[in-house]
Short mmCIF file of C-alpha atoms and ligand atoms in Angstrom, two decimals:
data_model
loop_
_atom_site.label_atom_id
_atom_site.label_comp_id
_atom_site.label_asym_id
_atom_site.label_seq_id
_atom_site.Cartn_x
_atom_site.Cartn_y
_atom_site.Cartn_z
CA MET A 299 16.41 22.51 0.95
CA SER A 300 15.90 23.17 4.66
CA LEU A 301 14.05 19.82 4.88
CA GLN A 302 17.10 18.08 3.40
CA ARG A 303 19.35 19.73 5.96
CA LEU A 304 16.85 18.84 8.69
CA ALA A 305 16.75 15.20 7.51
CA ALA A 306 20.54 15.03 7.76
CA ARG A 307 20.40 16.36 11.33
CA LEU A 308 17.60 13.90 12.19
CA GLY A 309 19.96 11.13 11.11
CA GLU A 310 22.33 12.28 13.88
CA VAL A 311 19.74 11.76 16.65
CA LEU A 312 18.02 8.61 15.32
CA THR A 313 19.20 5.27 13.96
CA PRO A 314 19.70 5.33 10.15
CA ASP A 315 16.63 3.15 9.47
CA ALA A 316 14.44 5.51 11.51
CA VAL A 317 14.55 8.40 9.04
CA ILE A 318 12.57 7.90 5.82
CA THR A 319 13.10 10.20 2.86
CA ASP A 320 12.61 7.76 -0.01
CA PRO A 321 9.60 9.16 -1.97
CA VAL A 322 8.06 5.70 -2.49
CA ARG A 323 8.24 4.75 1.19
CA LEU A 324 6.95 8.18 2.20
CA ARG A 325 3.70 7.48 0.35
CA THR A 326 2.84 4.75 2.89
CA TYR A 327 2.04 7.59 5.28
CA GLU A 328 0.14 9.96 2.99
CA CYS A 329 -3.25 9.59 4.70
CA ASP A 330 -5.06 8.16 7.69
CA GLY A 331 -8.47 6.43 7.63
CA LEU A 332 -9.93 9.46 5.85
CA THR A 333 -8.39 8.54 2.54
CA TYR A 334 -9.61 11.35 0.34
CA HIS A 335 -7.26 13.82 2.05
CA ARG A 336 -3.70 12.92 1.03
CA ALA A 337 -0.29 14.58 1.28
CA THR A 338 3.15 13.01 1.02
CA PRO A 339 5.13 13.86 4.15
CA GLY A 340 8.43 15.74 3.75
CA VAL A 341 10.24 13.34 6.11
CA VAL A 342 9.02 10.43 8.29
CA VAL A 343 10.77 9.48 11.52
CA LEU A 344 10.30 6.35 13.65
CA PRO A 345 11.64 7.20 17.12
CA GLU A 346 11.94 4.53 19.82
CA THR A 347 12.14 6.64 22.97
CA ALA A 348 10.73 9.86 24.44
CA GLU A 349 14.22 11.36 24.32
CA GLN A 350 14.37 10.70 20.58
CA VAL A 351 10.92 12.28 20.09
CA ALA A 352 12.13 15.31 22.05
CA ALA A 353 15.32 15.54 19.96
CA VAL A 354 13.26 15.43 16.74
CA VAL A 355 10.85 18.10 17.99
CA ARG A 356 13.73 20.34 19.10
CA LEU A 357 15.18 20.12 15.60
CA CYS A 358 11.78 20.99 14.09
CA ASP A 359 11.66 23.98 16.43
CA GLU A 360 15.19 25.03 15.41
CA PHE A 361 14.36 24.77 11.68
CA GLY A 362 10.84 26.24 12.08
CA VAL A 363 9.42 23.09 10.43
CA PRO A 364 5.95 21.76 11.32
CA PHE A 365 5.52 18.24 12.67
CA VAL A 366 2.59 15.84 12.91
CA ALA A 367 2.27 12.86 15.26
CA ARG A 368 0.94 9.59 13.90
CA GLY A 369 -0.02 6.47 15.79
CA SER A 370 -1.62 3.71 13.70
CA GLY A 371 -3.24 6.03 11.13
CA THR A 372 -6.81 4.82 11.73
CA GLY A 373 -8.16 8.31 12.47
CA LEU A 374 -11.27 9.24 10.52
CA SER A 375 -10.96 13.02 10.45
CA GLY A 376 -7.56 13.47 8.78
CA GLY A 377 -5.83 14.37 12.07
CA ALA A 378 -2.65 12.53 11.09
CA LEU A 379 -2.63 13.97 7.56
CA PRO A 380 1.05 14.85 7.08
CA ARG A 381 2.60 18.08 5.84
CA THR A 382 4.58 18.05 2.62
CA ASP A 383 6.82 20.68 4.24
CA GLY A 384 7.07 18.89 7.58
CA VAL A 385 8.07 15.86 9.61
CA LEU A 386 5.71 13.00 10.43
CA ILE A 387 6.60 11.46 13.80
CA VAL A 388 5.30 7.88 13.86
CA THR A 389 5.07 6.09 17.22
CA SER A 390 4.85 2.52 15.90
CA ARG A 391 8.24 1.61 17.42
CA MET A 392 7.12 2.78 20.88
CA ARG A 393 5.07 -0.29 21.79
CA ARG A 394 6.29 -1.29 25.25
CA ILE A 395 4.01 -1.83 28.21
CA LEU A 396 6.25 -0.31 30.86
CA GLU A 397 4.41 -1.13 34.07
CA ILE A 398 1.35 -3.04 35.23
CA ASP A 399 0.27 -2.12 38.74
CA ILE A 400 -2.77 -4.23 39.62
CA PRO A 401 -3.06 -3.15 43.29
CA ASN A 402 -3.37 0.47 42.13
CA ARG A 403 -5.31 -0.53 39.01
CA ARG A 404 -3.09 1.26 36.54
CA ALA A 405 -0.71 0.57 33.69
CA VAL A 406 1.95 2.73 32.11
CA VAL A 407 2.38 2.29 28.37
CA GLU A 408 4.20 3.84 25.44
CA PRO A 409 2.02 5.73 22.94
CA GLY A 410 2.25 3.20 20.09
CA VAL A 411 0.77 0.36 22.21
CA THR A 412 -2.53 -0.71 20.69
CA ASN A 413 -5.73 -0.24 22.67
CA LEU A 414 -6.51 -3.96 22.79
CA ALA A 415 -2.96 -4.91 23.81
CA ILE A 416 -3.55 -3.28 27.20
CA THR A 417 -6.60 -5.45 27.88
CA GLU A 418 -4.77 -8.53 26.60
CA ALA A 419 -1.93 -7.86 29.03
CA VAL A 420 -4.18 -7.75 32.11
CA ARG A 421 -7.23 -9.89 31.25
CA ASP A 422 -5.80 -13.00 32.96
CA GLN A 423 -5.62 -11.00 36.17
CA GLY A 424 -9.30 -10.04 35.89
CA TYR A 425 -8.88 -6.51 34.50
CA TYR A 426 -9.33 -4.62 31.24
CA TYR A 427 -8.97 -1.17 29.68
CA ALA A 428 -12.53 0.08 29.21
CA PRO A 429 -12.65 2.47 26.21
CA ASP A 430 -13.10 0.25 23.17
CA PRO A 431 -13.08 1.93 19.75
CA SER A 432 -14.12 -0.56 17.06
CA SER A 433 -10.58 -0.12 15.69
CA GLN A 434 -9.11 -1.32 19.00
CA GLN A 435 -7.05 -4.12 17.47
CA ILE A 436 -4.86 -1.58 15.68
CA CYS A 437 -5.39 1.98 16.93
CA SER A 438 -2.76 3.30 19.33
CA ILE A 439 -3.29 4.63 22.82
CA GLY A 440 -1.50 7.86 21.76
CA GLY A 441 -4.11 8.30 19.01
CA ASN A 442 -6.89 7.49 21.51
CA VAL A 443 -5.60 10.19 23.85
CA ALA A 444 -5.29 12.74 21.04
CA GLU A 445 -8.86 12.04 19.83
CA ASN A 446 -10.40 11.35 23.27
CA SER A 447 -11.69 8.20 21.62
CA GLY A 448 -14.87 6.44 22.56
CA GLY A 449 -16.43 3.13 21.65
CA ALA A 450 -19.50 1.01 22.16
CA HIS A 451 -19.00 0.69 25.92
CA CYS A 452 -18.36 4.38 26.62
CA LEU A 453 -22.06 4.94 27.35
CA LYS A 454 -21.60 3.38 30.77
CA TYR A 455 -17.87 3.71 31.35
CA GLY A 456 -16.95 7.06 29.79
CA PHE A 457 -14.43 8.10 27.17
CA THR A 458 -10.61 8.03 27.12
CA VAL A 459 -10.52 11.15 29.29
CA ASN A 460 -12.15 9.17 32.11
CA HIS A 461 -9.48 6.44 31.96
CA VAL A 462 -6.21 8.33 31.57
CA LEU A 463 -4.48 9.23 34.83
CA GLY A 464 -1.30 10.78 33.54
CA ILE A 465 0.70 11.60 30.44
CA GLU A 466 4.33 12.27 29.68
CA LEU A 467 4.56 14.53 26.66
CA VAL A 468 7.03 16.36 24.52
CA THR A 469 6.03 20.01 24.27
CA PRO A 470 6.25 21.72 20.87
CA ASP A 471 9.63 23.21 21.81
CA GLY A 472 11.03 19.80 22.71
CA GLU A 473 10.78 19.66 26.51
CA ILE A 474 9.65 16.43 28.23
CA VAL A 475 6.98 17.19 30.86
CA GLU A 476 4.45 15.21 32.86
CA LEU A 477 0.76 15.93 33.42
CA SER A 478 -1.22 14.04 36.03
CA ASP A 479 -4.75 13.94 37.39
CA ARG A 480 -3.15 14.65 40.79
CA ASP A 481 -1.87 18.06 39.64
CA PRO A 482 -3.55 20.92 41.47
CA GLY A 483 -4.63 23.98 39.47
CA TYR A 484 -5.84 23.95 35.90
CA ASP A 485 -6.72 20.58 34.40
CA LEU A 486 -3.94 20.57 31.78
CA LEU A 487 -4.24 16.79 31.46
CA GLY A 488 -7.88 17.32 30.44
CA ALA A 489 -6.83 20.03 27.98
CA PHE A 490 -4.28 17.71 26.35
CA ILE A 491 -6.71 14.80 25.96
CA GLY A 492 -8.67 15.43 22.77
CA SER A 493 -6.24 18.11 21.53
CA GLU A 494 -5.62 16.10 18.33
CA GLY A 495 -1.85 16.42 18.35
CA THR A 496 -1.90 20.23 18.46
CA LEU A 497 -0.37 20.63 21.93
CA GLY A 498 2.57 18.24 21.69
CA ILE A 499 3.27 14.51 21.48
CA ALA A 500 2.34 11.99 24.18
CA THR A 501 5.29 9.69 24.89
CA LYS A 502 3.94 7.75 27.90
CA VAL A 503 0.36 7.20 29.06
CA THR A 504 -0.83 6.01 32.47
CA VAL A 505 -4.22 4.34 32.10
CA ARG A 506 -6.83 3.17 34.58
CA LEU A 507 -7.52 -0.58 34.65
CA SER A 508 -11.08 -1.70 35.40
CA PRO A 509 -12.14 -5.02 36.92
CA LEU A 510 -13.84 -7.36 34.45
CA PRO A 511 -17.58 -7.44 35.18
CA GLU A 512 -18.92 -10.47 37.04
CA SER A 513 -21.54 -11.08 34.41
CA VAL A 514 -22.30 -9.96 30.82
CA THR A 515 -25.51 -10.44 28.85
CA THR A 516 -25.78 -9.47 25.19
CA LEU A 517 -29.03 -9.38 23.29
CA LEU A 518 -29.99 -8.50 19.76
CA ALA A 519 -33.47 -7.15 19.08
CA ALA A 520 -34.83 -6.91 15.53
CA PHE A 521 -37.36 -4.23 14.53
CA SER A 522 -39.16 -3.59 11.28
CA GLY A 523 -37.81 -0.01 11.21
CA ILE A 524 -35.55 2.36 13.12
CA GLU A 525 -38.48 4.12 14.83
CA GLY A 526 -39.11 1.07 17.05
CA GLY A 527 -35.43 0.74 17.88
CA GLY A 528 -35.19 4.46 18.72
CA GLN A 529 -38.24 4.23 20.95
CA ALA A 530 -36.70 1.26 22.79
CA VAL A 531 -33.44 3.18 23.38
CA SER A 532 -35.26 6.13 25.00
CA ALA A 533 -37.47 3.84 27.08
CA ILE A 534 -34.49 1.78 28.35
CA ILE A 535 -32.65 4.87 29.57
CA ALA A 536 -35.86 6.39 30.96
CA ALA A 537 -36.36 3.19 32.97
CA GLY A 538 -33.09 3.93 34.77
CA VAL A 539 -31.11 1.17 33.07
CA VAL A 540 -27.65 2.18 31.84
CA PRO A 541 -26.47 -0.66 29.62
CA ALA A 542 -22.77 -1.10 28.93
CA ALA A 543 -23.67 -0.54 25.26
CA ILE A 544 -26.68 0.16 23.05
CA GLU A 545 -25.87 0.08 19.37
CA MET A 546 -28.22 0.39 16.41
CA MET A 547 -27.87 -0.42 12.71
CA ASP A 548 -30.39 0.39 9.98
CA ALA A 549 -31.42 -1.78 7.00
CA LEU A 550 -28.64 -0.61 4.67
CA ALA A 551 -25.95 -1.11 7.32
CA ILE A 552 -27.34 -4.61 8.00
CA GLU A 553 -27.27 -5.38 4.26
CA ALA A 554 -23.59 -4.35 4.12
CA ALA A 555 -22.67 -6.38 7.21
CA GLU A 556 -24.45 -9.46 5.83
CA ALA A 557 -22.57 -9.11 2.53
CA ALA A 558 -19.22 -8.76 4.29
CA VAL A 559 -19.29 -11.06 7.33
CA ARG A 560 -22.56 -13.05 7.09
CA CYS A 561 -23.60 -12.01 10.55
CA ASP A 562 -26.96 -13.73 10.10
CA TYR A 563 -29.12 -11.06 11.69
CA PRO A 564 -32.91 -11.78 11.63
CA ALA A 565 -34.33 -11.74 8.10
CA GLY A 566 -36.52 -8.75 7.27
CA ALA A 567 -35.06 -6.50 10.00
CA GLY A 568 -35.30 -2.79 9.17
CA ALA A 569 -33.13 -2.10 12.24
CA VAL A 570 -31.31 -4.09 14.89
CA LEU A 571 -30.48 -3.01 18.39
CA ILE A 572 -27.59 -4.61 20.28
CA VAL A 573 -27.88 -4.14 24.03
CA GLU A 574 -25.16 -5.32 26.39
CA LEU A 575 -25.67 -5.37 30.15
CA ASP A 576 -22.86 -6.00 32.59
CA GLY A 577 -22.20 -5.93 36.31
CA PRO A 578 -23.10 -8.12 39.29
CA HIS A 579 -25.12 -11.16 38.24
CA ALA A 580 -28.32 -10.25 40.11
CA GLU A 581 -28.33 -6.70 38.70
CA VAL A 582 -27.80 -7.89 35.13
CA GLU A 583 -30.62 -10.43 35.46
CA HIS A 584 -32.99 -7.75 36.77
CA GLN A 585 -32.02 -5.26 34.04
CA PHE A 586 -32.26 -7.88 31.33
CA ALA A 587 -35.91 -8.55 32.19
CA ALA A 588 -36.66 -4.81 31.87
CA VAL A 589 -34.79 -4.44 28.56
CA GLU A 590 -36.44 -7.49 27.01
CA ARG A 591 -39.90 -6.23 28.01
CA ILE A 592 -39.20 -2.72 26.65
CA CYS A 593 -37.90 -4.08 23.33
CA ARG A 594 -41.04 -6.21 22.88
CA GLU A 595 -43.30 -3.27 23.81
CA SER A 596 -41.44 -1.12 21.26
CA GLY A 597 -42.18 -3.63 18.49
CA ALA A 598 -39.19 -6.01 18.41
CA PHE A 599 -40.25 -9.05 16.36
CA GLU A 600 -37.28 -11.20 17.39
CA ILE A 601 -34.93 -11.15 20.36
CA ARG A 602 -31.77 -13.27 20.53
CA VAL A 603 -29.73 -13.64 23.69
CA ALA A 604 -26.11 -14.78 23.53
CA ALA A 605 -25.71 -18.01 25.48
CA SER A 606 -21.92 -18.22 25.13
CA ALA A 607 -18.87 -16.09 24.37
CA GLU A 608 -19.06 -17.34 20.76
CA GLU A 609 -22.67 -16.24 20.40
CA ARG A 610 -21.82 -12.87 21.92
CA ALA A 611 -19.00 -12.45 19.38
CA ALA A 612 -21.42 -13.43 16.59
CA ILE A 613 -23.87 -10.69 17.63
CA TRP A 614 -21.07 -8.10 17.73
CA LYS A 615 -19.50 -9.27 14.46
CA GLY A 616 -21.90 -7.35 12.23
CA ARG A 617 -21.64 -4.14 14.25
CA LYS A 618 -17.87 -4.18 14.68
CA SER A 619 -17.32 -4.71 10.97
CA ALA A 620 -19.94 -2.19 9.85
CA PHE A 621 -17.63 0.57 8.55
CA ALA A 622 -15.45 -1.70 6.45
CA ALA A 623 -18.47 -3.78 5.40
CA VAL A 624 -19.98 -0.80 3.59
CA GLY A 625 -17.19 -1.25 1.03
CA ARG A 626 -19.17 -4.33 -0.14
CA ILE A 627 -22.13 -2.25 -1.26
CA SER A 628 -20.47 0.99 -2.34
CA PRO A 629 -17.14 1.81 -4.03
CA ALA A 630 -16.60 4.82 -1.75
CA TYR A 631 -18.11 6.36 1.36
CA ILE A 632 -17.68 9.08 3.96
CA VAL A 633 -17.92 8.12 7.65
CA GLN A 634 -19.64 10.96 9.44
CA ASP A 635 -19.64 11.41 13.22
CA GLY A 636 -22.35 13.69 14.62
CA VAL A 637 -24.03 13.76 18.01
CA VAL A 638 -27.59 14.63 18.97
CA PRO A 639 -29.60 14.37 22.17
CA ARG A 640 -31.10 10.85 22.26
CA THR A 641 -34.61 12.27 22.10
CA ALA A 642 -33.81 14.00 18.79
CA LEU A 643 -32.71 10.74 17.11
CA PRO A 644 -36.02 10.05 15.29
CA GLU A 645 -36.25 13.59 13.88
CA VAL A 646 -32.60 13.66 12.77
CA LEU A 647 -32.87 10.23 11.15
CA ALA A 648 -36.00 11.40 9.29
CA GLY A 649 -33.99 14.46 8.16
CA ILE A 650 -31.22 12.17 6.87
CA ASP A 651 -33.87 10.22 4.91
CA ARG A 652 -35.03 13.46 3.29
CA LEU A 653 -31.43 14.32 2.33
CA GLN A 654 -31.03 10.89 0.69
CA GLU A 655 -34.07 11.60 -1.49
CA GLU A 656 -33.12 15.18 -2.30
CA PHE A 657 -29.55 14.35 -3.39
CA GLY A 658 -30.00 10.78 -4.66
CA ILE A 659 -27.29 9.60 -2.25
CA ARG A 660 -27.65 6.52 -0.01
CA VAL A 661 -26.80 6.76 3.69
CA ALA A 662 -26.29 3.72 5.94
CA ASN A 663 -26.76 4.46 9.63
CA VAL A 664 -24.73 2.81 12.38
CA PHE A 665 -24.77 4.43 15.76
CA HIS A 666 -23.93 4.41 19.42
CA ALA A 667 -27.64 4.95 20.06
CA GLY A 668 -27.30 5.22 23.84
CA ASP A 669 -25.32 8.45 23.66
CA GLY A 670 -26.86 9.80 20.46
CA ASN A 671 -23.62 9.40 18.50
CA LEU A 672 -24.55 8.90 14.85
CA HIS A 673 -22.17 7.41 12.30
CA PRO A 674 -23.96 8.00 9.00
CA LEU A 675 -22.01 6.32 6.18
CA VAL A 676 -22.60 8.47 3.11
CA LEU A 677 -22.20 6.23 0.05
CA PHE A 678 -21.06 7.36 -3.38
CA ASP A 679 -19.39 6.13 -6.52
CA ASP A 680 -16.27 8.15 -7.22
CA ALA A 681 -16.42 7.04 -10.87
CA VAL A 682 -19.69 8.95 -11.32
CA PRO A 683 -18.97 12.63 -11.98
CA GLY A 684 -20.36 14.89 -9.27
CA GLN A 685 -21.41 12.12 -6.89
CA GLY A 686 -18.48 12.63 -4.52
CA GLU A 687 -19.30 16.34 -4.30
CA ARG A 688 -22.98 15.57 -3.61
CA ALA A 689 -21.94 13.13 -0.89
CA GLU A 690 -19.80 15.88 0.66
CA VAL A 691 -22.80 18.23 0.66
CA VAL A 692 -25.02 15.58 2.26
CA SER A 693 -22.35 14.91 4.83
CA GLY A 694 -22.19 18.62 5.76
CA ARG A 695 -25.98 18.92 5.82
CA ILE A 696 -26.12 16.01 8.30
CA LEU A 697 -23.82 17.96 10.60
CA ASP A 698 -26.10 21.00 10.20
CA LEU A 699 -29.00 18.81 11.29
CA CYS A 700 -27.05 17.70 14.36
CA ILE A 701 -26.20 21.28 15.33
CA ASP A 702 -29.79 22.44 14.72
CA HIS A 703 -30.97 19.75 17.15
CA GLY A 704 -28.60 20.83 19.91
CA GLY A 705 -25.82 18.37 19.03
CA SER A 706 -22.22 18.50 17.87
CA ILE A 707 -20.14 17.94 14.73
CA THR A 708 -18.11 15.18 16.38
CA GLY A 709 -18.73 12.56 19.02
CA GLU A 710 -15.43 10.69 18.99
CA HIS A 711 -13.57 10.95 15.68
CA GLY A 712 -12.29 14.49 16.24
CA VAL A 713 -12.29 17.58 14.04
CA GLY A 714 -8.99 17.04 12.25
CA VAL A 715 -8.62 18.55 8.83
CA ASP A 716 -12.01 17.33 7.72
CA LYS A 717 -14.33 19.23 10.01
CA SER A 718 -12.34 22.35 10.83
CA ARG A 719 -14.51 24.22 8.31
CA TYR A 720 -17.62 23.32 10.31
CA MET A 721 -16.27 24.74 13.58
CA PRO A 722 -17.66 28.25 12.89
CA ARG A 723 -21.14 26.67 12.68
CA MET A 724 -20.80 25.74 16.35
CA PHE A 725 -18.56 28.47 17.72
CA SER A 726 -18.26 32.25 17.40
CA GLU A 727 -15.04 33.98 16.35
CA GLU A 728 -14.41 34.82 20.01
CA ASP A 729 -14.93 31.21 21.07
CA LEU A 730 -12.43 30.00 18.49
CA ASP A 731 -9.88 32.64 19.38
CA THR A 732 -10.21 31.78 23.05
CA MET A 733 -9.46 28.13 22.26
CA GLN A 734 -6.52 29.30 20.21
CA LEU A 735 -5.12 31.17 23.21
CA VAL A 736 -4.84 27.80 24.97
CA ARG A 737 -3.07 26.42 21.96
CA CYS A 738 -0.69 29.37 21.82
CA ALA A 739 0.24 28.79 25.46
CA PHE A 740 1.54 25.32 24.53
CA ASP A 741 2.67 26.02 20.98
CA PRO A 742 3.37 29.71 20.29
CA LYS A 743 5.07 28.95 16.97
CA GLY A 744 2.16 26.83 15.73
CA LEU A 745 4.38 23.93 14.66
CA SER A 746 2.46 21.04 16.27
CA ASN A 747 -0.02 19.61 13.75
CA PRO A 748 -0.90 22.94 12.15
CA GLY A 749 -3.96 23.25 9.93
CA LYS A 750 -6.05 20.89 12.09
CA VAL A 751 -9.08 21.61 14.27
CA PHE A 752 -9.18 25.38 13.64
CA PRO A 753 -10.60 26.75 10.41
CA THR A 754 -8.49 29.79 9.64
CA PRO A 755 -5.25 31.42 10.68
CA ARG A 756 -5.85 32.79 14.14
CA LEU A 757 -3.94 34.65 16.84
CA CYS A 758 -0.50 33.05 17.08
CA GLY A 759 -1.05 32.08 13.45
CA GLU A 760 -0.78 28.56 12.04
CA VAL A 761 -0.19 29.99 8.60
CA PRO A 762 0.58 33.65 8.00
CA GLY A 763 -2.72 35.45 7.69
CA VAL A 764 -4.77 38.31 8.95
CA ARG A 765 -7.33 38.06 11.74
CA LYS A 766 -10.45 40.15 11.50
CA GLY A 767 -9.81 41.92 14.79
CA VAL A 768 -8.23 41.81 18.19
CA HIS A 769 -9.70 39.30 20.63
CA PRO A 770 -11.61 41.03 23.46
CA LEU A 771 -9.41 39.29 26.06
CA VAL A 772 -6.28 40.61 24.38
CA GLU A 773 -7.79 44.07 24.02
CA SER A 774 -8.63 44.19 27.71
CA GLY A 775 -5.09 43.13 28.63
CA LEU A 776 -6.26 39.85 30.18
CA ALA A 777 -4.52 37.71 27.57
CA GLU A 778 -1.42 38.08 25.52
CA GLN A 779 -1.20 37.72 21.75
CA PHE A 780 1.99 35.93 20.72
C1 LIG B 248 -12.87 0.75 11.31
C2 LIG B 248 -12.69 1.89 12.28
C3 LIG B 248 -13.48 1.93 13.41
C4 LIG B 248 -13.34 2.99 14.33
N1 LIG B 248 -14.11 3.00 15.45
C5 LIG B 248 -13.97 3.98 16.35
C6 LIG B 248 -14.76 4.00 17.53
O1 LIG B 248 -15.58 3.12 17.78
N2 LIG B 248 -14.59 5.03 18.39
C7 LIG B 248 -13.67 6.02 18.16
O2 LIG B 248 -13.56 6.92 18.98
N3 LIG B 248 -12.91 6.02 17.04
C8 LIG B 248 -13.03 5.04 16.14
N4 LIG B 248 -12.25 5.04 15.00
C9 LIG B 248 -11.32 6.16 14.76
C10 LIG B 248 -9.84 5.92 15.20
O3 LIG B 248 -9.55 4.54 15.28
C11 LIG B 248 -9.54 6.62 16.52
O4 LIG B 248 -9.64 8.01 16.35
C12 LIG B 248 -8.16 6.28 17.10
O5 LIG B 248 -8.01 6.84 18.38
C13 LIG B 248 -7.00 6.77 16.24
O6 LIG B 248 -5.82 6.16 16.73
P1 LIG B 248 -4.54 6.04 15.79
O7 LIG B 248 -3.44 5.45 16.57
O8 LIG B 248 -4.88 5.34 14.54
O9 LIG B 248 -4.25 7.58 15.54
P2 LIG B 248 -3.84 8.33 14.20
O10 LIG B 248 -4.88 8.19 13.17
O11 LIG B 248 -2.45 7.94 13.82
O12 LIG B 248 -3.82 9.83 14.73
C14 LIG B 248 -5.01 10.43 15.19
C15 LIG B 248 -4.69 11.80 15.80
O13 LIG B 248 -3.90 11.60 16.96
C16 LIG B 248 -2.69 12.34 16.87
N5 LIG B 248 -1.70 11.52 17.57
C17 LIG B 248 -1.37 10.23 17.31
N6 LIG B 248 -0.47 9.81 18.21
C18 LIG B 248 -0.24 10.85 19.04
C19 LIG B 248 0.61 11.04 20.17
N7 LIG B 248 1.40 10.08 20.64
N8 LIG B 248 0.59 12.25 20.79
C20 LIG B 248 -0.20 13.26 20.34
N9 LIG B 248 -1.00 13.14 19.27
C21 LIG B 248 -1.01 11.95 18.64
C22 LIG B 248 -2.45 12.54 15.39
O14 LIG B 248 -1.66 13.68 15.14
C23 LIG B 248 -3.88 12.71 14.90
O15 LIG B 248 -4.31 14.03 15.09
C24 LIG B 248 -12.38 4.01 14.08
C25 LIG B 248 -11.58 3.95 12.93
C26 LIG B 248 -11.73 2.91 12.03
C27 LIG B 248 -10.85 2.88 10.82
#
């Protein structure tokens, strides 16, 4: 009832076609890229300006109704999963590039602008936007900010947080504020980036533009198994070479990519390594010689070097399509996203092999090998009773392996709704409550994307519930409980 009244009020601050309540149309938005978590949103709105976003959020605040931001819905941790009792605020009509400032190497864009659109707008002038998630053709910059997204080239150039200079956001009570990397004091910009929509909604993003490298060399090395590839990765980094990207795919991932896009990787490869070097011509030439030698010493039986932009695209084709390609060899799969120290890669991969045998579940491995970011694709057939559940267990056990080896439960896809239950495996109650104090400072009513990131009701309370005890900081009077 209160949602109906809220929808009527939303119609007063937005154009009529920007408020969706039709149950059939609402289902378009019931999930993100993590499709096994679904919920039909109470109301969907499509604002066109920051002022409209603020007006919507103020109404949510007035009605005490939760809201969730959504960019392009490509997230893989259920971060944009809507609330049946809430409003989904979709930024797809906020797609303007507002300013391109080449002398200062920056651009100001609305949150719905796609990642790749920024590069396309400045490439002719010799610049690009460096973070490059494989979903870059469709994912939004607002989603990238919320997830602190990475990509193949983040090994050398850093994640979203290293390329965002400022944000305009709507706070959970509907105020429009600006955060900048020039602000003295606490790094609130840093706190917002990666906050997965729990601290408010980004309505404008100022990004850093990087000059296109003078020279790029891409090579593909084929190994009989992943051990050789792993050894090459460690040796390349140990030799002081920081490639723009080092990506690895195992035999099952190669099989899927071949079935989907015919990438024509070397026959008989148990693993392929894609290494991209960029920078000044002389440096790339020098590094290439070292990388080629290391790959051969580590057992590569074939090395291909891209001689043109087309050949470079052909090498990347298999890797960039890897997630979707797995659909060719399995009716369903879970994309996992764990991180381990590079040196632990062989042990963790061996552990994943053991899990495959123990549970009778296949796992295809695709990873940003340079920064130890694994993307195990856990395959299952949802028509076979119990297989989905076993895949879930394997998926969780892989994260255990990552934590046991000094890693993390997420490298770039965020915690969302999917991995909130794993947070207590990495953090103590006090750690989680301390994070929640930050959240409460932005969102005391807990209306901004509730139920994500944190596992249970805590402090200012996403859902009514009882905490086990008072946080030590609150007890000592150093922090306030809202
Ligand atoms: C095939 C495929 C490949 C991928 N490859 C990569 C990869 O290489 N690297 C990587 O890091 N990720 C990758 N992803 C994951 C995903 O694309 C990223 O997380 C991306 O940043 C999500 O952007 P989006 O616009 O789709 O956000 P959504 O899925 O719509 O939302 C993601 C989160 O951001 C929040 N959000 C969205 N917009 C805003 C806003 N304006 N203000 C505040 N919060 C907001 C949402 O509430 C949600 O919590 C991949 C996904 C797919 C499907």
